[in-house]
PDB file of C-alpha atoms in Angstrom:
ATOM      1  CA  MET A 226     -37.639  -8.717   2.328  1.00 39.00           C
ATOM      2  CA  ALA A 227     -35.903  -6.925   4.850  1.00 39.00           C
ATOM      3  CA  ASP A 228     -32.208  -7.103   5.356  1.00 40.00           C
ATOM      4  CA  LYS A 229     -31.327  -8.876   8.298  1.00 40.00           C
ATOM      5  CA  SER A 230     -27.281  -8.801   7.363  1.00 37.00           C
ATOM      6  CA  PHE A 231     -26.397  -5.980  10.090  1.00 36.00           C
ATOM      7  CA  GLU A 232     -28.449  -7.341  12.652  1.00 38.00           C
ATOM      8  CA  VAL A 233     -26.636  -7.100  16.298  1.00 36.00           C
ATOM      9  CA  ASN A 234     -27.070  -9.798  18.481  1.00 39.00           C
ATOM     10  CA  PRO A 235     -27.910  -8.177  22.170  1.00 34.00           C
ATOM     11  CA  TYR A 236     -26.033 -11.120  23.758  1.00 32.00           C
ATOM     12  CA  ALA A 237     -23.200 -10.529  22.151  1.00 38.00           C
ATOM     13  CA  PRO A 238     -19.934  -8.443  23.850  1.00 37.00           C
ATOM     14  CA  PRO A 239     -20.480  -4.452  23.629  1.00 36.00           C
ATOM     15  CA  LYS A 240     -19.018  -2.833  20.566  1.00 38.00           C
ATOM     16  CA  ALA A 241     -17.687   0.764  20.280  1.00 35.00           C
ATOM     17  CA  ASP A 242     -19.500   3.543  20.244  1.00 34.00           C
ATOM     18  CA  LEU A 243     -18.699   5.411  17.236  1.00 32.00           C
ATOM     19  CA  GLN A 244     -20.628   8.427  18.009  1.00 31.00           C
ATOM     20  CA  GLY A 245     -18.634   8.781  21.259  1.00 33.00           C
ATOM     21  CA  ALA A 246     -15.253  10.086  21.754  1.00 36.00           C
ATOM     22  CA  GLY A 247     -13.086   7.161  20.315  1.00 37.00           C
ATOM     23  CA  GLY A 248     -11.618   6.174  23.881  1.00 40.00           C
ATOM     24  CA  TYR A 249     -11.722   3.191  26.100  1.00 42.00           C
ATOM     25  CA  LEU A 250     -13.278   1.951  29.492  1.00 36.00           C
ATOM     26  CA  VAL A 251     -11.804   1.291  32.408  1.00 37.00           C
ATOM     27  CA  ALA A 252     -12.339  -1.379  34.679  1.00 35.00           C
ATOM     28  CA  GLY A 253     -15.682  -0.779  36.459  1.00 35.00           C
ATOM     29  CA  GLY A 254     -16.714   1.632  33.538  1.00 36.00           C
ATOM     30  CA  ALA A 255     -20.323   2.024  31.837  1.00 39.00           C
ATOM     31  CA  ALA A 256     -20.514  -0.531  28.865  1.00 46.00           C
ATOM     32  CA  PRO A 257     -19.983   0.772  25.449  1.00 52.00           C
ATOM     33  CA  THR A 258     -22.786   1.379  23.036  1.00 60.00           C
ATOM     34  CA  PRO A 259     -22.595  -1.181  20.147  1.00 69.00           C
ATOM     35  CA  PRO A 260     -22.703  -0.349  16.497  1.00 78.00           C
ATOM     36  CA  THR A 261     -25.823  -0.104  14.907  1.00 82.00           C
ATOM     37  CA  ALA A 262     -27.602  -1.832  12.021  1.00 87.00           C
ATOM     38  CA  ALA A 263     -27.798   1.325  10.366  1.00 90.00           C
ATOM     39  CA  GLN A 264     -23.698   2.209  11.468  1.00 90.00           C
ATOM     40  CA  LEU A 265     -23.454  -1.423   9.951  1.00 93.00           C
ATOM     41  CA  GLY A 266     -24.766  -0.606   6.662  1.00 93.00           C
ATOM     42  CA  ASP A 267     -23.524   2.668   6.116  1.00 94.00           C
ATOM     43  CA  ALA A 268     -19.925   1.619   6.870  1.00 95.00           C
ATOM     44  CA  LEU A 269     -20.359  -1.412   4.123  1.00 95.00           C
ATOM     45  CA  ALA A 270     -22.160   0.659   1.497  1.00 95.00           C
ATOM     46  CA  ARG A 271     -19.393   3.266   1.620  1.00 96.00           C
ATOM     47  CA  LEU A 272     -16.400   0.397   1.766  1.00 97.00           C
ATOM     48  CA  LYS A 273     -18.019  -0.761  -1.135  1.00 96.00           C
ATOM     49  CA  GLN A 274     -18.029   2.511  -3.322  1.00 96.00           C
ATOM     50  CA  TYR A 275     -14.554   2.942  -2.412  1.00 96.00           C
ATOM     51  CA  VAL A 276     -13.104  -0.699  -3.349  1.00 95.00           C
ATOM     52  CA  ALA A 277     -15.036   0.048  -6.912  1.00 95.00           C
ATOM     53  CA  LEU A 278     -12.788   2.510  -7.687  1.00 95.00           C
ATOM     54  CA  PRO A 279      -9.187   1.381  -8.873  1.00 94.00           C
ATOM     55  CA  ALA A 280      -7.675   4.602  -7.955  1.00 95.00           C
ATOM     56  CA  ASN A 281      -8.488   3.663  -4.386  1.00 95.00           C
ATOM     57  CA  LEU A 282      -7.329   0.337  -4.351  1.00 94.00           C
ATOM     58  CA  ALA A 283      -3.882   1.348  -5.916  1.00 94.00           C
ATOM     59  CA  SER A 284      -3.482   3.753  -3.399  1.00 94.00           C
ATOM     60  CA  ASP A 285      -3.980   1.505  -0.552  1.00 95.00           C
ATOM     61  CA  THR A 286      -1.512  -0.575  -2.466  1.00 93.00           C
ATOM     62  CA  ARG A 287       1.027   1.596  -2.370  1.00 93.00           C
ATOM     63  CA  ALA A 288       0.605   2.948   1.305  1.00 94.00           C
ATOM     64  CA  ALA A 289       0.225  -1.102   2.463  1.00 93.00           C
ATOM     65  CA  GLY A 290       4.089  -0.840   0.825  1.00 90.00           C
ATOM     66  CA  GLY A 291       5.427  -3.948  -0.911  1.00 86.00           C
ATOM     67  CA  LEU A 292       6.259  -7.365   0.411  1.00 84.00           C
ATOM     68  CA  LEU A 293       9.154  -6.720   1.424  1.00 85.00           C
ATOM     69  CA  ARG A 294       9.807  -3.860   4.302  1.00 83.00           C
ATOM     70  CA  PRO A 295      13.428  -1.871   2.950  1.00 87.00           C
ATOM     71  CA  VAL A 296      14.803  -2.478   6.210  1.00 86.00           C
ATOM     72  CA  THR A 297      14.944  -6.052   4.840  1.00 85.00           C
ATOM     73  CA  LEU A 298      15.695  -4.953   1.365  1.00 87.00           C
ATOM     74  CA  ALA A 299      18.818  -3.212   3.391  1.00 89.00           C
ATOM     75  CA  PHE A 300      20.139  -6.500   5.053  1.00 84.00           C
ATOM     76  CA  LEU A 301      19.975  -8.122   1.914  1.00 87.00           C
ATOM     77  CA  ALA A 302      21.629  -5.560  -0.401  1.00 89.00           C
ATOM     78  CA  LEU A 303      24.115  -5.352   2.950  1.00 86.00           C
ATOM     79  CA  THR A 304      24.445  -9.318   2.495  1.00 86.00           C
ATOM     80  CA  VAL A 305      25.617  -9.587  -1.516  1.00 85.00           C
ATOM     81  CA  VAL A 306      27.812  -6.169  -0.371  1.00 82.00           C
ATOM     82  CA  SER A 307      29.624  -8.543   1.985  1.00 80.00           C
ATOM     83  CA  LEU A 308      29.745 -11.174  -0.402  1.00 78.00           C
ATOM     84  CA  LEU A 309      31.124  -9.638  -2.950  1.00 78.00           C
ATOM     85  CA  GLY A 310      33.646  -8.203  -1.167  1.00 76.00           C
ATOM     86  CA  ALA A 311      34.746 -11.360   0.073  1.00 72.00           C
ATOM     87  CA  ALA A 312      34.940 -12.556  -3.655  1.00 73.00           C
ATOM     88  CA  ALA A 313      36.937  -9.354  -4.404  1.00 72.00           C
ATOM     89  CA  THR A 314      39.556  -9.823  -1.937  1.00 70.00           C
ATOM     90  CA  THR A 315      40.274 -13.258  -2.834  1.00 67.00           C
ATOM     91  CA  MET A 316      41.926 -11.427  -6.527  1.00 66.00           C
ATOM     92  CA  VAL A 317      43.963  -9.361  -3.748  1.00 61.00           C
ATOM     93  CA  PRO A 318      47.631  -9.806  -3.650  1.00 62.00           C
ATOM     94  CA  ALA A 319      48.741 -11.433  -0.202  1.00 58.00           C
ATOM     95  CA  GLY A 320      49.348  -9.436   3.222  1.00 54.00           C
ATOM     96  CA  GLY A 321      45.713  -8.547   5.260  1.00 54.00           C
ATOM     97  CA  LYS A 322      44.043 -10.893   2.732  1.00 60.00           C
ATOM     98  CA  HIS A 323      43.054 -13.029   5.311  1.00 67.00           C
ATOM     99  CA  LEU A 324      41.865 -10.995   7.902  1.00 67.00           C
ATOM    100  CA  SER A 325      39.663  -9.039   5.033  1.00 70.00           C
ATOM    101  CA  LEU A 326      38.188 -11.980   3.707  1.00 70.00           C
ATOM    102  CA  VAL A 327      37.430 -13.128   7.023  1.00 71.00           C
ATOM    103  CA  LEU A 328      35.628  -9.903   8.332  1.00 74.00           C
ATOM    104  CA  CYS A 329      33.641  -9.675   4.887  1.00 75.00           C
ATOM    105  CA  GLY A 330      32.450 -13.364   5.139  1.00 76.00           C
ATOM    106  CA  VAL A 331      31.433 -13.009   8.671  1.00 78.00           C
ATOM    107  CA  ALA A 332      29.772  -9.703   8.121  1.00 79.00           C
ATOM    108  CA  GLY A 333      27.796 -11.286   5.388  1.00 78.00           C
ATOM    109  CA  GLY A 334      27.387 -14.110   7.332  1.00 81.00           C
ATOM    110  CA  LEU A 335      25.456 -11.739  10.093  1.00 84.00           C
ATOM    111  CA  PHE A 336      23.619  -9.747   7.497  1.00 82.00           C
ATOM    112  CA  GLY A 337      22.569 -13.147   5.604  1.00 83.00           C
ATOM    113  CA  LEU A 338      20.992 -14.290   8.907  1.00 86.00           C
ATOM    114  CA  LEU A 339      19.107 -11.380   9.511  1.00 86.00           C
ATOM    115  CA  GLY A 340      17.721 -10.632   6.371  1.00 83.00           C
ATOM    116  CA  ALA A 341      16.548 -14.392   6.241  1.00 88.00           C
ATOM    117  CA  ALA A 342      14.445 -13.695   9.247  1.00 87.00           C
ATOM    118  CA  LEU A 343      12.985 -10.586   7.950  1.00 82.00           C
ATOM    119  CA  VAL A 344      12.049 -12.232   4.833  1.00 88.00           C
ATOM    120  CA  ALA A 345      10.456 -14.700   6.561  1.00 87.00           C
ATOM    121  CA  VAL A 346       8.800 -12.518   8.866  1.00 83.00           C
ATOM    122  CA  ASP A 347       7.785 -10.143   5.937  1.00 83.00           C
ATOM    123  CA  LEU A 348       6.084 -12.983   3.950  1.00 86.00           C
ATOM    124  CA  SER A 349       4.359 -14.208   7.015  1.00 84.00           C
ATOM    125  CA  ILE A 350       2.486 -11.044   6.597  1.00 88.00           C
ATOM    126  CA  GLY A 351       1.400 -11.191   2.777  1.00 85.00           C
ATOM    127  CA  LYS A 352       0.144  -8.735   0.522  1.00 88.00           C
ATOM    128  CA  ARG A 353      -2.574  -6.469   2.266  1.00 89.00           C
ATOM    129  CA  ALA A 354      -4.863  -7.071  -1.404  1.00 87.00           C
ATOM    130  CA  THR A 355      -4.372 -10.855  -1.020  1.00 90.00           C
ATOM    131  CA  PRO A 356      -7.833 -12.571   0.113  1.00 93.00           C
ATOM    132  CA  ALA A 357      -8.095 -14.540   3.376  1.00 93.00           C
ATOM    133  CA  PRO A 358     -10.344 -15.674   5.520  1.00 95.00           C
ATOM    134  CA  PRO A 359     -11.304 -12.893   8.215  1.00 96.00           C
ATOM    135  CA  GLU A 360      -9.333 -14.380  11.071  1.00 95.00           C
ATOM    136  CA  GLN A 361      -6.161 -14.312   8.717  1.00 94.00           C
ATOM    137  CA  ALA A 362      -7.127 -11.090   7.565  1.00 95.00           C
ATOM    138  CA  LEU A 363      -7.009  -9.645  11.877  1.00 96.00           C
ATOM    139  CA  LYS A 364      -3.593 -11.708  12.118  1.00 94.00           C
ATOM    140  CA  ARG A 365      -2.356  -9.617   9.500  1.00 94.00           C
ATOM    141  CA  TYR A 366      -3.338  -6.589  10.825  1.00 95.00           C
ATOM    142  CA  LEU A 367      -2.028  -7.118  14.162  1.00 95.00           C
ATOM    143  CA  LYS A 368       1.167  -8.121  12.913  1.00 93.00           C
ATOM    144  CA  ALA A 369       1.296  -5.121  11.254  1.00 93.00           C
ATOM    145  CA  PHE A 370       1.245  -3.018  14.213  1.00 92.00           C
ATOM    146  CA  GLY A 371       4.280  -5.131  15.849  1.00 86.00           C
ATOM    147  CA  MET A 372       6.291  -4.365  12.316  1.00 89.00           C
ATOM    148  CA  GLY A 373       5.990  -0.590  11.962  1.00 89.00           C
ATOM    149  CA  ARG A 374       3.836  -1.193   8.984  1.00 93.00           C
ATOM    150  CA  SER A 375       1.733   1.703   9.536  1.00 94.00           C
ATOM    151  CA  GLY A 376       0.745   2.069   6.247  1.00 95.00           C
ATOM    152  CA  TYR A 377      -0.322  -1.504   5.894  1.00 96.00           C
ATOM    153  CA  ALA A 378      -2.557  -0.867   8.912  1.00 96.00           C
ATOM    154  CA  TRP A 379      -3.797   2.237   7.605  1.00 97.00           C
ATOM    155  CA  ALA A 380      -4.693   0.309   4.449  1.00 96.00           C
ATOM    156  CA  ALA A 381      -6.998  -2.054   6.703  1.00 96.00           C
ATOM    157  CA  LEU A 382      -9.521  -0.104   7.861  1.00 97.00           C
ATOM    158  CA  CYS A 383     -12.645   0.502   5.884  1.00 96.00           C
ATOM    159  CA  PRO A 384     -13.762   3.900   4.834  1.00 96.00           C
ATOM    160  CA  THR A 385     -15.522   5.096   8.259  1.00 95.00           C
ATOM    161  CA  ALA A 386     -12.595   3.981  10.077  1.00 95.00           C
ATOM    162  CA  ARG A 387     -10.354   6.337   8.559  1.00 96.00           C
ATOM    163  CA  GLU A 388     -12.932   9.025   9.355  1.00 94.00           C
ATOM    164  CA  GLN A 389     -12.439   8.121  13.596  1.00 93.00           C
ATOM    165  CA  THR A 390     -10.105  10.207  16.056  1.00 92.00           C
ATOM    166  CA  VAL A 391      -9.012   7.647  18.668  1.00 92.00           C
ATOM    167  CA  VAL A 392      -7.163   8.084  22.024  1.00 91.00           C
ATOM    168  CA  ALA A 393      -4.547   6.017  23.165  1.00 91.00           C
ATOM    169  CA  PRO A 394      -5.409   3.043  25.555  1.00 89.00           C
ATOM    170  CA  LYS A 395      -5.550   3.192  29.312  1.00 87.00           C
ATOM    171  CA  LEU A 396      -4.208  -0.310  29.765  1.00 89.00           C
ATOM    172  CA  GLY A 397      -4.339  -1.075  33.695  1.00 85.00           C
ATOM    173  CA  ASP A 398      -0.913  -0.105  35.260  1.00 87.00           C
ATOM    174  CA  LEU A 399       0.759  -0.861  31.729  1.00 91.00           C
ATOM    175  CA  PRO A 400       2.917   2.716  31.072  1.00 91.00           C
ATOM    176  CA  THR A 401       1.466   3.486  28.065  1.00 90.00           C
ATOM    177  CA  GLY A 402       1.366   6.838  25.878  1.00 91.00           C
ATOM    178  CA  GLU A 403      -0.771   9.475  25.825  1.00 90.00           C
ATOM    179  CA  GLY A 404      -2.949  11.928  23.086  1.00 92.00           C
ATOM    180  CA  ARG A 405      -5.990  11.775  20.576  1.00 93.00           C
ATOM    181  CA  PHE A 406      -4.870  10.504  17.091  1.00 94.00           C
ATOM    182  CA  GLN A 407      -6.800  10.646  13.851  1.00 94.00           C
ATOM    183  CA  MET A 408      -6.989   7.722  11.821  1.00 95.00           C
ATOM    184  CA  SER A 409      -7.127   9.354   8.199  1.00 94.00           C
ATOM    185  CA  SER A 410      -3.461   9.054   7.327  1.00 95.00           C
ATOM    186  CA  PRO A 411      -0.644   6.297   7.707  1.00 96.00           C
ATOM    187  CA  ALA A 412       0.896   8.932  10.155  1.00 95.00           C
ATOM    188  CA  GLY A 413      -1.878   8.675  12.390  1.00 96.00           C
ATOM    189  CA  VAL A 414      -1.756   4.877  12.550  1.00 96.00           C
ATOM    190  CA  LYS A 415       1.945   5.253  13.072  1.00 95.00           C
ATOM    191  CA  ALA A 416       1.213   7.429  16.282  1.00 95.00           C
ATOM    192  CA  TYR A 417      -1.419   5.179  17.785  1.00 95.00           C
ATOM    193  CA  ALA A 418       0.450   2.275  17.835  1.00 94.00           C
ATOM    194  CA  ARG A 419       3.386   4.182  19.206  1.00 93.00           C
ATOM    195  CA  THR A 420       1.597   4.473  22.613  1.00 94.00           C
ATOM    196  CA  PHE A 421       0.756   0.873  23.075  1.00 94.00           C
ATOM    197  CA  ALA A 422       2.372  -1.415  20.236  1.00 93.00           C
ATOM    198  CA  ARG A 423       6.108  -0.048  19.443  1.00 90.00           C
ATOM    199  CA  PRO A 424       9.260   0.834  21.499  1.00 89.00           C
ATOM    200  CA  GLY A 425       8.743   4.410  23.034  1.00 83.00           C
ATOM    201  CA  GLN A 426      11.878   6.777  24.431  1.00 82.00           C
ATOM    202  CA  LYS A 427      11.781   5.431  27.749  1.00 89.00           C
ATOM    203  CA  GLN A 428       9.432   2.044  27.096  1.00 90.00           C
ATOM    204  CA  MET A 429       9.253  -0.805  25.332  1.00 93.00           C
ATOM    205  CA  ARG A 430       5.976  -2.061  24.212  1.00 93.00           C
ATOM    206  CA  THR A 431       4.587  -5.097  22.000  1.00 93.00           C
ATOM    207  CA  LEU A 432       1.291  -6.383  21.376  1.00 94.00           C
ATOM    208  CA  ARG A 433       0.942 -10.359  20.546  1.00 92.00           C
ATOM    209  CA  ALA A 434      -2.477 -12.165  19.117  1.00 93.00           C
ATOM    210  CA  LYS A 435      -2.136 -15.161  21.818  1.00 91.00           C
ATOM    211  CA  LYS A 436      -5.424 -16.298  19.394  1.00 92.00           C
ATOM    212  CA  ILE A 437      -7.658 -15.624  16.980  1.00 95.00           C
ATOM    213  CA  THR A 438     -10.993 -17.157  16.389  1.00 94.00           C
ATOM    214  CA  VAL A 439     -14.025 -16.380  13.906  1.00 96.00           C
ATOM    215  CA  ARG A 440     -16.855 -15.960  16.097  1.00 92.00           C
ATOM    216  CA  SER A 441     -19.302 -15.490  13.085  1.00 92.00           C
ATOM    217  CA  VAL A 442     -19.512 -15.065   9.795  1.00 94.00           C
ATOM    218  CA  ASP A 443     -22.538 -13.834   8.104  1.00 93.00           C
ATOM    219  CA  GLY A 444     -22.435 -11.904   4.343  1.00 93.00           C
ATOM    220  CA  ASP A 445     -19.954  -8.945   4.147  1.00 95.00           C
ATOM    221  CA  LEU A 446     -19.887  -9.231   7.806  1.00 95.00           C
ATOM    222  CA  ALA A 447     -17.543 -11.324  10.370  1.00 95.00           C
ATOM    223  CA  LEU A 448     -17.153 -10.883  14.227  1.00 93.00           C
ATOM    224  CA  VAL A 449     -13.717 -12.172  15.314  1.00 94.00           C
ATOM    225  CA  ASP A 450     -12.481 -12.986  18.666  1.00 92.00           C
ATOM    226  CA  ALA A 451      -9.034 -12.152  19.337  1.00 93.00           C
ATOM    227  CA  ASP A 452      -6.860 -12.724  22.542  1.00 93.00           C
ATOM    228  CA  LEU A 453      -4.350  -9.689  22.913  1.00 93.00           C
ATOM    229  CA  VAL A 454      -1.158  -9.318  25.291  1.00 94.00           C
ATOM    230  CA  PHE A 455      -0.063  -5.971  26.251  1.00 95.00           C
ATOM    231  CA  GLN A 456       3.590  -5.960  27.103  1.00 94.00           C
ATOM    232  CA  THR A 457       5.939  -3.365  28.559  1.00 93.00           C
ATOM    233  CA  TRP A 458       9.441  -3.147  29.844  1.00 92.00           C
ATOM    234  CA  PRO A 459      11.773  -0.670  30.011  1.00 92.00           C
ATOM    235  CA  SER A 460      14.243   0.243  27.748  1.00 91.00           C
ATOM    236  CA  TRP A 461      17.377   0.710  29.795  1.00 88.00           C
ATOM    237  CA  VAL A 462      16.746  -3.242  30.326  1.00 88.00           C
ATOM    238  CA  THR A 463      17.080  -3.487  27.000  1.00 86.00           C
ATOM    239  CA  ALA A 464      20.139  -1.550  26.382  1.00 87.00           C
ATOM    240  CA  MET A 465      21.518  -3.258  29.612  1.00 84.00           C
ATOM    241  CA  ILE A 466      21.071  -6.908  28.003  1.00 83.00           C
ATOM    242  CA  GLY A 467      22.758  -5.791  24.532  1.00 81.00           C
ATOM    243  CA  ILE A 468      26.002  -4.659  26.742  1.00 83.00           C
ATOM    244  CA  CYS A 469      25.876  -7.549  28.686  1.00 81.00           C
ATOM    245  CA  ALA A 470      25.472 -10.004  25.788  1.00 76.00           C
ATOM    246  CA  ALA A 471      28.432  -7.941  23.587  1.00 73.00           C
ATOM    247  CA  VAL A 472      30.835  -6.939  26.663  1.00 76.00           C
ATOM    248  CA  PHE A 473      30.239  -8.816  30.151  1.00 73.00           C
ATOM    249  CA  ARG A 474      28.533 -11.777  29.897  1.00 71.00           C
ATOM    250  CA  ILE A 475      28.389 -12.563  33.721  1.00 75.00           C
ATOM    251  CA  GLY A 476      26.088 -10.129  33.733  1.00 75.00           C
ATOM    252  CA  LEU A 477      23.531 -11.106  31.113  1.00 80.00           C
ATOM    253  CA  ILE A 478      22.043 -13.390  33.742  1.00 84.00           C
ATOM    254  CA  VAL A 479      21.042 -10.588  35.699  1.00 82.00           C
ATOM    255  CA  ALA A 480      19.643  -8.793  32.726  1.00 82.00           C
ATOM    256  CA  VAL A 481      17.607 -11.352  32.151  1.00 85.00           C
ATOM    257  CA  ILE A 482      16.102 -11.363  35.720  1.00 86.00           C
ATOM    258  CA  LEU A 483      15.373  -7.493  35.707  1.00 85.00           C
ATOM    259  CA  PHE A 484      13.937  -8.102  32.181  1.00 84.00           C
ATOM    260  CA  PHE A 485      11.061 -10.461  33.953  1.00 88.00           C
ATOM    261  CA  VAL A 486      10.766  -8.502  36.927  1.00 88.00           C
ATOM    262  CA  LYS A 487       9.824  -5.159  35.353  1.00 90.00           C
ATOM    263  CA  ARG A 488       8.316  -6.413  32.257  1.00 91.00           C
ATOM    264  CA  LYS A 489       4.314  -6.289  33.075  1.00 93.00           C
ATOM    265  CA  ARG A 490       1.537  -7.827  30.870  1.00 92.00           C
ATOM    266  CA  LEU A 491      -1.516  -7.159  30.135  1.00 92.00           C
ATOM    267  CA  ALA A 492      -3.866  -9.920  28.531  1.00 91.00           C
ATOM    268  CA  VAL A 493      -7.396  -9.254  27.198  1.00 89.00           C
ATOM    269  CA  THR A 494      -9.981 -10.571  24.833  1.00 89.00           C
ATOM    270  CA  VAL A 495     -12.022  -8.744  22.455  1.00 89.00           C
ATOM    271  CA  THR A 496     -14.011  -8.807  19.451  1.00 90.00           C
ATOM    272  CA  LYS A 497     -13.191  -7.275  16.474  1.00 93.00           C
ATOM    273  CA  THR A 498     -15.708  -6.236  13.731  1.00 94.00           C
ATOM    274  CA  LEU A 499     -14.437  -6.735  10.425  1.00 96.00           C
ATOM    275  CA  LEU A 500     -16.676  -5.412   6.381  1.00 97.00           C
ATOM    276  CA  GLN A 501     -15.960  -7.400   3.420  1.00 96.00           C
ATOM    277  CA  GLY A 502     -14.903  -4.976   0.384  1.00 94.00           C
ATOM    278  CA  GLU A 503     -13.917  -7.646  -2.374  1.00 92.00           C
ATOM    279  CA  PRO A 504     -14.661 -11.352  -2.235  1.00 92.00           C
ATOM    280  CA  GLY A 505     -11.759 -12.170   0.530  1.00 92.00           C
ATOM    281  CA  VAL A 506     -10.382  -8.674   1.148  1.00 95.00           C
ATOM    282  CA  TRP A 507     -11.773  -7.716   4.928  1.00 97.00           C
ATOM    283  CA  TYR A 508     -11.581  -4.785   6.543  1.00 97.00           C
ATOM    284  CA  LEU A 509     -11.827  -2.983   9.882  1.00 96.00           C
ATOM    285  CA  PHE A 510     -15.235  -1.517  11.034  1.00 95.00           C
ATOM    286  CA  ASP A 511     -13.219  -0.117  14.092  1.00 93.00           C
ATOM    287  CA  ALA A 512     -10.127   1.611  14.192  1.00 93.00           C
ATOM    288  CA  ASN A 513      -9.746   1.550  18.245  1.00 92.00           C
ATOM    289  CA  MET A 514      -7.826  -1.886  18.867  1.00 91.00           C
ATOM    290  CA  LEU A 515      -9.869  -2.485  21.819  1.00 88.00           C
ATOM    291  CA  GLU A 516     -13.530  -1.116  20.402  1.00 79.00           C
ATOM    292  CA  GLY A 517     -14.710  -0.192  23.726  1.00 51.00           C
ATOM    293  CA  HIS A 518     -13.953  -3.389  25.730  1.00 55.00           C
ATOM    294  CA  ALA A 519     -12.383  -2.792  28.992  1.00 42.00           C
ATOM    295  CA  PRO A 520      -9.519  -4.917  29.599  1.00 39.00           C
ATOM    296  CA  THR A 521      -8.986  -7.617  32.291  1.00 37.00           C
ATOM    297  CA  PRO A 522      -5.190  -8.145  33.668  1.00 37.00           C
ATOM    298  CA  ARG A 523      -4.866 -12.216  34.284  1.00 34.00           C
TER     299      ARG A 523
END
């Protein structure tokens, strides 16, 4: 009996042409070529071979990193140091004791709040190898871009996706970076993410998944729809907000208004293809964020 697990629905939105240049369409361009059953079958076979070797899974785990990021651990460490400093201050003879106690206490409180917030964010993404439904797996992948966890995002790509070379997406009038990037290492994923989902030197850039829903699941193949929102604004606006918040409170209102005036947003719905390597562990078939779709402003 023929295996129909990889048949492509001709009425589904088009997918990326993995044999092409790895770029993205602009509005009004020709429709991309959807992946063939042979491409999907080859990608899944390669993935099954890859996850069958414990050394490969261990390598992916190291690349994905621990549950808590180094920056989170740093803030937690600063919290502990500040609180220990406050405790040590109570043993110092009177003099500058009160001021030191207040400073250490305030620093510990601030570091503690920031550390707690970062812990909550880190826990929301979970461990890469933890089984999850396909929509949750895609949500984790998209979060990894915004959190700067390029190793985590790279570990979520199937072996054939890691062999791709992708170009920075063209998102209408949003100022994005440029270049071609090899997905063979976390460094390539990091450089790619900086063009549209991470702050640059002159532009702040963010990527947010507004809604993620499963379109279909057929064995080890899943199609997941994602409503993505890309956003950019000049870096100087962020600096102005920070300065006004700390020094010139009256100007904060003006800075916030400038943020909304200078901000540019683009919403686009894409369908991502996921392949299951082990039970409940899904991998991205295509490293292109938009999988060849033309973004439509809203």
